[in-house]
CSV table of N, CA and C in Angstrom, one decimal:
chain,number,residue,atom,x,y,z
A,1,MET,N,0.8,-1.2,0.0
A,1,MET,CA,0.0,0.0,0.0
A,1,MET,C,0.9,1.3,0.0
A,2,ARG,N,2.0,1.2,0.8
A,2,ARG,CA,2.8,2.4,0.8
A,2,ARG,C,3.5,2.7,-0.5
A,3,ASP,N,3.9,1.7,-1.2
A,3,ASP,CA,4.5,1.8,-2.6
A,3,ASP,C,3.4,2.4,-3.5
A,4,PHE,N,2.2,1.9,-3.4
A,4,PHE,CA,1.1,2.5,-4.3
A,4,PHE,C,0.9,3.9,-4.0
A,5,LYS,N,0.8,4.3,-2.7
A,5,LYS,CA,0.7,5.7,-2.4
A,5,LYS,C,1.8,6.6,-2.9
A,6,ARG,N,3.0,6.1,-2.7
A,6,ARG,CA,4.2,6.8,-3.1
A,6,ARG,C,4.2,7.0,-4.6
A,7,THR,N,3.9,6.0,-5.4
A,7,THR,CA,3.9,6.0,-6.8
A,7,THR,C,2.9,7.0,-7.3
A,8,TYR,N,1.7,6.8,-6.8
A,8,TYR,CA,0.6,7.7,-7.4
A,8,TYR,C,0.6,9.1,-6.8
A,9,SER,N,1.1,9.3,-5.6
A,9,SER,CA,1.2,10.7,-5.1
A,9,SER,C,2.2,11.5,-6.0
A,10,TYR,N,3.1,10.8,-6.6
A,10,TYR,CA,4.0,11.5,-7.6
A,10,TYR,C,3.2,12.1,-8.7
A,11,LEU,N,2.1,11.4,-9.1
A,11,LEU,CA,1.3,11.9,-10.1
A,11,LEU,C,0.3,12.9,-9.6
A,12,TRP,N,-0.5,12.5,-8.6
A,12,TRP,CA,-1.6,13.3,-8.0
A,12,TRP,C,-1.1,14.6,-7.5
A,13,ASP,N,0.1,14.6,-6.8
A,13,ASP,CA,0.6,15.8,-6.1
A,13,ASP,C,1.5,16.7,-7.0
A,14,ASP,N,1.8,16.3,-8.2
A,14,ASP,CA,2.6,17.2,-9.0
A,14,ASP,C,1.8,17.7,-10.2
A,15,ARG,N,1.6,19.0,-10.2
A,15,ARG,CA,0.7,19.6,-11.2
A,15,ARG,C,1.2,19.3,-12.6
A,16,LEU,N,2.4,19.4,-12.9
A,16,LEU,CA,2.9,19.2,-14.3
A,16,LEU,C,2.6,17.7,-14.7
A,17,ASN,N,2.9,16.8,-13.8
A,17,ASN,CA,2.6,15.4,-14.1
A,17,ASN,C,1.1,15.2,-14.4
A,18,MET,N,0.3,15.8,-13.6
A,18,MET,CA,-1.2,15.7,-13.7
A,18,MET,C,-1.6,16.3,-15.0
A,19,ILE,N,-1.1,17.4,-15.4
A,19,ILE,CA,-1.4,18.0,-16.7
A,19,ILE,C,-1.0,17.0,-17.8
A,20,GLY,N,0.2,16.5,-17.8
A,20,GLY,CA,0.6,15.6,-18.8
A,20,GLY,C,-0.2,14.3,-18.9
A,21,TRP,N,-0.5,13.7,-17.7
A,21,TRP,CA,-1.4,12.6,-17.6
A,21,TRP,C,-2.8,12.8,-18.2
A,22,THR,N,-3.3,14.0,-17.9
A,22,THR,CA,-4.7,14.3,-18.3
A,22,THR,C,-4.7,14.6,-19.8
A,23,MET,N,-3.7,15.3,-20.3
A,23,MET,CA,-3.8,15.7,-21.8
A,23,MET,C,-3.3,14.5,-22.7
A,24,LEU,N,-2.5,13.6,-22.2
A,24,LEU,CA,-2.1,12.4,-23.0
A,24,LEU,C,-3.3,11.5,-23.0
A,25,GLY,N,-4.0,11.4,-21.9
A,25,GLY,CA,-5.3,10.6,-21.9
A,25,GLY,C,-6.3,11.2,-22.9
A,26,ARG,N,-6.4,12.5,-22.9
A,26,ARG,CA,-7.3,13.2,-23.9
A,26,ARG,C,-6.9,12.9,-25.3
A,27,ALA,N,-5.6,12.9,-25.6
A,27,ALA,CA,-5.1,12.6,-26.9
A,27,ALA,C,-5.5,11.2,-27.3
A,28,LEU,N,-5.3,10.3,-26.4
A,28,LEU,CA,-5.7,8.9,-26.7
A,28,LEU,C,-7.2,8.7,-26.9
A,29,ARG,N,-8.0,9.5,-26.2
A,29,ARG,CA,-9.5,9.4,-26.4
A,29,ARG,C,-9.8,10.0,-27.8
A,30,LEU,N,-9.1,11.1,-28.2
A,30,LEU,CA,-9.4,11.7,-29.5
A,30,LEU,C,-8.9,10.8,-30.6
A,31,LEU,N,-7.9,10.0,-30.4
A,31,LEU,CA,-7.4,9.1,-31.5
A,31,LEU,C,-7.9,7.7,-31.4
A,32,MET,N,-8.8,7.4,-30.4
A,32,MET,CA,-9.2,6.1,-30.1
A,32,MET,C,-9.6,5.3,-31.4
A,33,ASP,N,-10.3,5.9,-32.3
A,33,ASP,CA,-10.8,5.1,-33.4
A,33,ASP,C,-9.7,4.8,-34.4
A,34,LYS,N,-8.6,5.6,-34.3
A,34,LYS,CA,-7.5,5.4,-35.3
A,34,LYS,C,-6.3,4.5,-34.7
A,35,LEU,N,-6.4,4.2,-33.4
A,35,LEU,CA,-5.3,3.5,-32.8
A,35,LEU,C,-5.4,2.0,-33.1
A,36,THR,N,-4.3,1.3,-33.4
A,36,THR,CA,-4.3,-0.1,-33.5
A,36,THR,C,-3.5,-0.7,-32.4
A,37,SER,N,-3.5,-2.0,-32.3
A,37,SER,CA,-2.7,-2.7,-31.2
A,37,SER,C,-1.2,-2.3,-31.4
A,38,GLU,N,-0.8,-2.0,-32.6
A,38,GLU,CA,0.6,-1.6,-32.8
A,38,GLU,C,1.0,-0.4,-32.0
A,39,PHE,N,0.1,0.5,-31.8
A,39,PHE,CA,0.4,1.7,-31.0
A,39,PHE,C,0.8,1.4,-29.6
A,40,PHE,N,0.2,0.4,-29.0
A,40,PHE,CA,0.6,0.1,-27.6
A,40,PHE,C,1.9,-0.7,-27.5
A,41,ARG,N,2.5,-1.0,-28.6
A,41,ARG,CA,3.8,-1.6,-28.6
A,41,ARG,C,4.9,-0.6,-28.8
A,42,LEU,N,4.5,0.7,-29.0
A,42,LEU,CA,5.5,1.8,-29.2
A,42,LEU,C,6.1,2.2,-27.9
A,43,THR,N,7.3,2.7,-27.9
A,43,THR,CA,7.9,3.3,-26.7
A,43,THR,C,7.2,4.6,-26.5
A,44,ASN,N,7.3,5.1,-25.3
A,44,ASN,CA,6.7,6.4,-24.9
A,44,ASN,C,7.1,7.5,-25.9
A,45,LYS,N,8.3,7.5,-26.3
A,45,LYS,CA,8.8,8.6,-27.2
A,45,LYS,C,8.2,8.4,-28.6
A,46,GLU,N,8.1,7.2,-29.1
A,46,GLU,CA,7.5,6.9,-30.4
A,46,GLU,C,6.0,7.2,-30.3
A,47,ALA,N,5.3,6.9,-29.2
A,47,ALA,CA,3.9,7.2,-29.1
A,47,ALA,C,3.6,8.7,-29.1
A,48,PHE,N,4.5,9.4,-28.4
A,48,PHE,CA,4.3,10.9,-28.3
A,48,PHE,C,4.5,11.5,-29.7
A,49,GLN,N,5.5,10.9,-30.5
A,49,GLN,CA,5.7,11.4,-31.8
A,49,GLN,C,4.5,11.2,-32.7
A,50,LEU,N,3.9,10.1,-32.6
A,50,LEU,CA,2.6,9.8,-33.3
A,50,LEU,C,1.5,10.8,-32.9
A,51,ILE,N,1.4,11.0,-31.6
A,51,ILE,CA,0.4,12.0,-31.1
A,51,ILE,C,0.7,13.4,-31.7
A,52,LYS,N,2.0,13.7,-31.8
A,52,LYS,CA,2.4,15.0,-32.3
A,52,LYS,C,2.1,15.1,-33.8
A,53,MET,N,2.2,14.0,-34.5
A,53,MET,CA,1.8,14.0,-35.9
A,53,MET,C,0.3,14.2,-36.1
A,54,LYS,N,-0.5,13.6,-35.3
A,54,LYS,CA,-2.0,13.6,-35.4
A,54,LYS,C,-2.6,14.8,-34.7
A,55,ILE,N,-2.1,15.2,-33.6
A,55,ILE,CA,-2.7,16.4,-32.9
A,55,ILE,C,-1.5,17.3,-32.5
A,56,PRO,N,-0.9,18.0,-33.5
A,56,PRO,CA,0.3,18.8,-33.2
A,56,PRO,C,0.1,19.9,-32.2
A,57,LYS,N,-1.0,20.5,-32.2
A,57,LYS,CA,-1.2,21.7,-31.2
A,57,LYS,C,-1.2,21.2,-29.8
A,58,LEU,N,-1.9,20.0,-29.5
A,58,LEU,CA,-1.9,19.4,-28.2
A,58,LEU,C,-0.5,19.1,-27.8
A,59,ALA,N,0.3,18.4,-28.6
A,59,ALA,CA,1.6,17.9,-28.2
A,59,ALA,C,2.6,19.1,-28.0
A,60,GLU,N,2.5,20.1,-28.9
A,60,GLU,CA,3.3,21.3,-28.8
A,60,GLU,C,2.9,22.1,-27.5
A,61,GLY,N,1.6,22.1,-27.2
A,61,GLY,CA,1.2,22.8,-26.0
A,61,GLY,C,1.8,22.1,-24.7
A,62,LEU,N,1.8,20.8,-24.8
A,62,LEU,CA,2.5,20.1,-23.6
A,62,LEU,C,3.9,20.4,-23.5
A,63,GLU,N,4.6,20.3,-24.7
A,63,GLU,CA,6.1,20.6,-24.7
A,63,GLU,C,6.4,22.0,-24.2
A,64,ARG,N,5.5,23.0,-24.5
A,64,ARG,CA,5.8,24.4,-24.1
A,64,ARG,C,5.1,24.7,-22.8
A,65,ARG,N,4.5,23.7,-22.1
A,65,ARG,CA,3.9,23.9,-20.8
A,65,ARG,C,2.8,25.0,-20.9
A,66,GLU,N,1.9,24.9,-21.9
A,66,GLU,CA,0.9,25.9,-22.1
A,66,GLU,C,-0.5,25.5,-21.6
A,67,PHE,N,-0.5,24.3,-20.9
A,67,PHE,CA,-1.8,23.8,-20.3
A,67,PHE,C,-1.7,24.1,-18.8
A,68,ARG,N,-2.9,24.4,-18.3
A,68,ARG,CA,-3.0,24.7,-16.8
A,68,ARG,C,-4.2,23.9,-16.2
A,69,ILE,N,-4.1,23.5,-15.0
A,69,ILE,CA,-5.2,22.9,-14.3
A,69,ILE,C,-6.1,24.1,-13.8
A,70,VAL,N,-7.3,24.1,-14.3
A,70,VAL,CA,-8.2,25.2,-13.9
A,70,VAL,C,-9.2,24.7,-12.8
A,71,LEU,N,-9.3,23.4,-12.6
A,71,LEU,CA,-10.2,22.9,-11.6
A,71,LEU,C,-9.5,21.6,-11.0
A,72,ASP,N,-9.4,21.6,-9.7
A,72,ASP,CA,-8.9,20.4,-9.0
A,72,ASP,C,-9.7,20.3,-7.7
A,73,ARG,N,-10.7,19.4,-7.7
A,73,ARG,CA,-11.6,19.2,-6.6
A,73,ARG,C,-11.8,17.8,-6.2
A,74,LYS,N,-12.2,17.6,-5.0
A,74,LYS,CA,-12.4,16.3,-4.4
A,74,LYS,C,-13.9,16.2,-4.0
A,75,TYR,N,-14.5,15.1,-4.2
A,75,TYR,CA,-15.9,14.9,-3.9
A,75,TYR,C,-16.1,13.5,-3.2
A,76,VAL,N,-16.9,13.4,-2.2
A,76,VAL,CA,-17.3,12.2,-1.5
A,76,VAL,C,-18.2,11.4,-2.5
A,77,GLU,N,-19.1,12.1,-3.1
A,77,GLU,CA,-20.1,11.5,-3.9
A,77,GLU,C,-20.5,12.4,-5.0
A,78,PHE,N,-20.7,11.9,-6.2
A,78,PHE,CA,-21.3,12.6,-7.3
A,78,PHE,C,-22.8,12.5,-7.3
A,79,LYS,N,-23.5,13.6,-7.4
A,79,LYS,CA,-24.9,13.6,-7.4
A,79,LYS,C,-25.5,14.3,-8.6
A,80,GLY,N,-26.7,13.9,-9.0
A,80,GLY,CA,-27.4,14.6,-10.1
A,80,GLY,C,-26.7,14.2,-11.4
A,81,GLU,N,-26.5,15.2,-12.2
A,81,GLU,CA,-25.9,15.1,-13.5
A,81,GLU,C,-24.4,14.6,-13.4
A,82,ALA,N,-23.8,14.9,-12.3
A,82,ALA,CA,-22.4,14.6,-12.1
A,82,ALA,C,-22.2,13.1,-12.0
A,83,ARG,N,-23.2,12.3,-11.7
A,83,ARG,CA,-23.1,10.8,-11.6
A,83,ARG,C,-22.5,10.3,-12.9
A,84,ARG,N,-22.7,10.9,-14.0
A,84,ARG,CA,-22.1,10.5,-15.3
A,84,ARG,C,-20.6,10.5,-15.3
A,85,LEU,N,-20.0,11.3,-14.4
A,85,LEU,CA,-18.6,11.4,-14.4
A,85,LEU,C,-17.9,10.2,-13.8
A,86,SER,N,-18.6,9.4,-13.1
A,86,SER,CA,-18.0,8.2,-12.4
A,86,SER,C,-17.9,7.0,-13.4
A,87,ASP,N,-18.5,7.1,-14.6
A,87,ASP,CA,-18.3,6.1,-15.6
A,87,ASP,C,-17.4,6.5,-16.7
A,88,PRO,N,-16.2,5.9,-16.8
A,88,PRO,CA,-15.2,6.3,-17.8
A,88,PRO,C,-15.7,6.4,-19.2
A,89,ILE,N,-16.7,5.6,-19.6
A,89,ILE,CA,-17.3,5.6,-20.9
A,89,ILE,C,-17.8,7.0,-21.3
A,90,ASN,N,-18.2,7.8,-20.3
A,90,ASN,CA,-18.8,9.1,-20.5
A,90,ASN,C,-17.8,10.2,-20.6
A,91,LEU,N,-16.5,9.9,-20.2
A,91,LEU,CA,-15.5,11.0,-20.2
A,91,LEU,C,-15.4,11.7,-21.5
A,92,CYS,N,-15.2,11.0,-22.6
A,92,CYS,CA,-15.1,11.7,-23.9
A,92,CYS,C,-16.3,12.5,-24.3
A,93,LYS,N,-17.5,12.0,-23.9
A,93,LYS,CA,-18.7,12.8,-24.2
A,93,LYS,C,-18.8,14.1,-23.5
A,94,ILE,N,-18.4,14.0,-22.2
A,94,ILE,CA,-18.4,15.2,-21.4
A,94,ILE,C,-17.3,16.2,-21.8
A,95,GLU,N,-16.1,15.7,-22.2
A,95,GLU,CA,-15.1,16.6,-22.7
A,95,GLU,C,-15.6,17.3,-24.0
A,96,ARG,N,-16.2,16.5,-24.9
A,96,ARG,CA,-16.8,17.1,-26.1
A,96,ARG,C,-17.8,18.1,-25.8
A,97,MET,N,-18.7,17.8,-24.9
A,97,MET,CA,-19.8,18.8,-24.5
A,97,MET,C,-19.2,20.1,-24.0
A,98,LEU,N,-18.2,20.0,-23.1
A,98,LEU,CA,-17.5,21.2,-22.6
A,98,LEU,C,-16.9,22.0,-23.7
A,99,CYS,N,-16.2,21.3,-24.6
A,99,CYS,CA,-15.6,22.0,-25.8
A,99,CYS,C,-16.7,22.7,-26.6
A,100,GLU,N,-17.7,22.0,-26.9
A,100,GLU,CA,-18.8,22.6,-27.8
A,100,GLU,C,-19.4,23.8,-27.1
A,101,GLU,N,-19.8,23.6,-25.8
A,101,GLU,CA,-20.5,24.7,-25.1
A,101,GLU,C,-19.6,25.9,-24.8
A,102,SER,N,-18.3,25.7,-24.8
A,102,SER,CA,-17.3,26.8,-24.5
A,102,SER,C,-16.7,27.3,-25.8
A,103,ASN,N,-17.1,26.7,-27.0
A,103,ASN,CA,-16.6,27.1,-28.3
A,103,ASN,C,-15.1,26.9,-28.4
A,104,LEU,N,-14.6,25.8,-27.9
A,104,LEU,CA,-13.2,25.5,-27.9
A,104,LEU,C,-12.9,24.3,-28.8
A,105,GLU,N,-11.7,24.2,-29.4
A,105,GLU,CA,-11.3,23.1,-30.2
A,105,GLU,C,-11.2,21.9,-29.2
A,106,GLU,N,-11.4,20.7,-29.8
A,106,GLU,CA,-11.4,19.5,-28.9
A,106,GLU,C,-10.1,19.2,-28.2
A,107,TRP,N,-9.0,19.6,-28.8
A,107,TRP,CA,-7.7,19.3,-28.2
A,107,TRP,C,-7.3,20.2,-27.0
A,108,THR,N,-8.1,21.2,-26.8
A,108,THR,CA,-7.7,22.3,-25.8
A,108,THR,C,-8.1,22.0,-24.4
A,109,LEU,N,-8.8,20.9,-24.1
A,109,LEU,CA,-9.1,20.6,-22.7
A,109,LEU,C,-9.1,19.1,-22.5
A,110,GLY,N,-8.9,18.7,-21.2
A,110,GLY,CA,-9.0,17.3,-20.8
A,110,GLY,C,-9.5,17.2,-19.4
A,111,LEU,N,-10.1,16.0,-19.1
A,111,LEU,CA,-10.5,15.7,-17.8
A,111,LEU,C,-9.8,14.5,-17.2
A,112,THR,N,-9.5,14.5,-16.0
A,112,THR,CA,-9.1,13.2,-15.3
A,112,THR,C,-10.1,13.1,-14.1
A,113,ILE,N,-10.7,12.0,-14.0
A,113,ILE,CA,-11.6,11.7,-12.9
A,113,ILE,C,-11.1,10.4,-12.3
A,114,ASP,N,-10.7,10.4,-11.0
A,114,ASP,CA,-10.1,9.3,-10.4
A,114,ASP,C,-10.6,9.1,-9.0
A,115,GLN,N,-10.4,7.9,-8.5
A,115,GLN,CA,-10.6,7.6,-7.1
A,115,GLN,C,-9.3,7.2,-6.4
A,116,PRO,N,-8.5,8.2,-5.9
A,116,PRO,CA,-7.3,7.9,-5.3
A,116,PRO,C,-7.4,6.9,-4.1
A,117,LEU,N,-6.6,6.0,-4.1
A,117,LEU,CA,-6.6,5.0,-3.0
A,117,LEU,C,-5.7,5.5,-1.9
A,118,ILE,N,-6.3,6.1,-0.9
A,118,ILE,CA,-5.5,6.6,0.2
A,118,ILE,C,-5.5,5.6,1.4
A,119,GLY,N,-6.6,5.0,1.7
A,119,GLY,CA,-6.7,4.0,2.7
A,119,GLY,C,-6.9,2.7,2.1
A,120,GLU,N,-7.6,1.8,2.8
A,120,GLU,CA,-7.9,0.5,2.3
A,120,GLU,C,-8.8,0.5,1.1
A,121,LYS,N,-9.6,1.5,0.9
A,121,LYS,CA,-10.5,1.5,-0.2
A,121,LYS,C,-10.7,3.0,-0.6
A,122,PRO,N,-11.1,3.3,-1.8
A,122,PRO,CA,-11.3,4.7,-2.2
A,122,PRO,C,-12.4,5.3,-1.4
A,123,ASP,N,-12.1,6.5,-0.9
A,123,ASP,CA,-13.2,7.2,-0.1
A,123,ASP,C,-13.6,8.6,-0.8
A,124,HIS,N,-13.0,8.9,-1.9
A,124,HIS,CA,-13.4,10.1,-2.6
A,124,HIS,C,-13.1,10.1,-4.1
A,125,TRP,N,-13.6,11.0,-4.8
A,125,TRP,CA,-13.3,11.2,-6.2
A,125,TRP,C,-12.5,12.5,-6.3
A,126,ARG,N,-11.6,12.4,-7.2
A,126,ARG,CA,-10.8,13.7,-7.5
A,126,ARG,C,-11.0,14.0,-9.0
A,127,ILE,N,-11.3,15.2,-9.3
A,127,ILE,CA,-11.5,15.6,-10.7
A,127,ILE,C,-10.6,16.8,-11.0
A,128,TYR,N,-10.0,16.7,-12.2
A,128,TYR,CA,-9.1,17.7,-12.7
A,128,TYR,C,-9.6,18.1,-14.1
A,129,LEU,N,-9.7,19.4,-14.3
A,129,LEU,CA,-10.0,20.0,-15.6
A,129,LEU,C,-8.7,20.8,-16.0
A,130,VAL,N,-8.2,20.4,-17.1
A,130,VAL,CA,-7.0,21.0,-17.7
A,130,VAL,C,-7.4,21.7,-19.0
A,131,SER,N,-6.9,22.9,-19.1
A,131,SER,CA,-7.2,23.6,-20.4
A,131,SER,C,-6.0,24.4,-20.9
A,132,TYR,N,-6.0,24.6,-22.2
A,132,TYR,CA,-4.9,25.3,-22.9
A,132,TYR,C,-4.9,26.7,-22.5
A,133,GLU,N,-3.7,27.2,-22.1
A,133,GLU,CA,-3.5,28.5,-21.6
A,133,GLU,C,-4.4,28.9,-20.4
A,134,GLY,N,-4.9,27.9,-19.7
A,134,GLY,CA,-5.7,28.2,-18.5
A,134,GLY,C,-7.1,28.8,-18.8
A,135,ASP,N,-7.6,28.5,-20.0
A,135,ASP,CA,-8.9,29.0,-20.4
A,135,ASP,C,-10.0,28.5,-19.4
A,136,GLU,N,-10.7,29.4,-18.8
A,136,GLU,CA,-11.6,29.0,-17.7
A,136,GLU,C,-13.1,28.9,-18.2
A,137,LYS,N,-13.3,29.1,-19.5
A,137,LYS,CA,-14.7,29.0,-20.0
A,137,LYS,C,-15.4,27.7,-19.6
A,138,PRO,N,-14.7,26.5,-19.8
A,138,PRO,CA,-15.4,25.3,-19.5
A,138,PRO,C,-15.5,25.0,-18.0
A,139,LYS,N,-14.8,25.7,-17.1
A,139,LYS,CA,-14.8,25.5,-15.7
A,139,LYS,C,-16.2,25.7,-15.1
A,140,SER,N,-16.9,26.8,-15.5
A,140,SER,CA,-18.2,27.1,-14.9
A,140,SER,C,-19.2,26.1,-15.3
A,141,LEU,N,-19.1,25.6,-16.6
A,141,LEU,CA,-20.0,24.5,-17.0
A,141,LEU,C,-19.8,23.2,-16.2
A,142,LEU,N,-18.5,22.9,-15.9
A,142,LEU,CA,-18.2,21.7,-15.1
A,142,LEU,C,-18.7,21.9,-13.7
A,143,GLU,N,-18.5,23.1,-13.1
A,143,GLU,CA,-19.0,23.4,-11.8
A,143,GLU,C,-20.5,23.3,-11.7
A,144,ASP,N,-21.2,23.7,-12.7
A,144,ASP,CA,-22.7,23.5,-12.8
A,144,ASP,C,-23.0,22.0,-12.7
A,145,ILE,N,-22.3,21.2,-13.4
A,145,ILE,CA,-22.6,19.7,-13.4
A,145,ILE,C,-22.3,19.2,-12.0
A,146,LEU,N,-21.3,19.7,-11.4
A,146,LEU,CA,-20.9,19.2,-10.0
A,146,LEU,C,-21.6,19.9,-8.9
A,147,SER,N,-22.5,20.8,-9.2
A,147,SER,CA,-23.1,21.6,-8.1
A,147,SER,C,-23.9,20.8,-7.0
A,148,GLU,N,-24.5,19.7,-7.4
A,148,GLU,CA,-25.2,18.9,-6.4
A,148,GLU,C,-24.4,17.9,-5.6
A,149,SER,N,-23.1,17.8,-6.0
A,149,SER,CA,-22.3,16.7,-5.5
A,149,SER,C,-21.8,17.1,-4.1
A,150,VAL,N,-21.3,16.1,-3.3
A,150,VAL,CA,-20.9,16.3,-2.0
A,150,VAL,C,-19.4,16.5,-1.9
A,151,PRO,N,-18.9,17.7,-1.5
A,151,PRO,CA,-17.4,17.9,-1.5
A,151,PRO,C,-16.8,17.0,-0.4
A,152,PHE,N,-15.5,16.7,-0.7
A,152,PHE,CA,-14.7,15.9,0.3
A,152,PHE,C,-13.8,16.9,1.0
A,153,ASN,N,-13.9,16.9,2.3
A,153,ASN,CA,-13.1,17.7,3.2
A,153,ASN,C,-12.3,16.8,4.1
A,154,ILE,N,-11.0,16.9,4.0
A,154,ILE,CA,-10.1,16.1,4.9
A,154,ILE,C,-9.9,16.9,6.2
A,155,PRO,N,-10.3,16.4,7.3
A,155,PRO,CA,-10.1,17.1,8.6
A,155,PRO,C,-8.6,17.3,8.9
A,156,PRO,N,-8.3,18.4,9.6
A,156,PRO,CA,-6.9,18.6,10.0
A,156,PRO,C,-6.4,17.4,10.8
A,157,LYS,N,-5.2,17.0,10.7
A,157,LYS,CA,-4.7,15.9,11.4
A,157,LYS,C,-4.7,16.0,13.0
A,158,ASP,N,-4.6,17.3,13.4
A,158,ASP,CA,-4.5,17.5,14.9
A,158,ASP,C,-5.9,17.5,15.5
A,159,LYS,N,-7.0,17.4,14.8
A,159,LYS,CA,-8.3,17.5,15.3
A,159,LYS,C,-9.0,16.1,15.2
A,160,GLU,N,-9.7,15.7,16.3
A,160,GLU,CA,-10.5,14.5,16.2
A,160,GLU,C,-11.9,14.8,15.8
A,161,ILE,N,-12.5,13.8,15.1
A,161,ILE,CA,-13.9,13.9,14.8
A,161,ILE,C,-14.6,12.8,15.4
A,162,PHE,N,-15.7,13.1,16.1
A,162,PHE,CA,-16.6,12.1,16.8
A,162,PHE,C,-17.8,11.9,16.0
């Protein structure tokens, strides 16, 4: 468990790593219909070069560090419309909707929705919205979707809760 926490905290707690993880995931979702099993045999460098050929603005934005996390929130439970966020199948649809409603190109934003394993079992959801040059237009749309959800608050370590 300690190794798991250490490995994933490197991702979750480092903003640049989270931006890269989110936007590379977005690139894969955009290219999903075009990827063959051969893609998954490529080295990371070769795979990135292929992404760069297919979605050059996304790859160049990553290289130049032009993406920003505009929303990083934790929730105990998704409610209402936000329940769709808990199913990975909906991720691409929600990203597409955010782009369309914000009048942005599809490569300009990405979502990561995860259940970090801090204890024995996941106790919250963490959601990241990453956008090109920190464009906040899609943030308010996502906040509307999340408005009925229950925020996750970690109590300070020096206080006891009864």
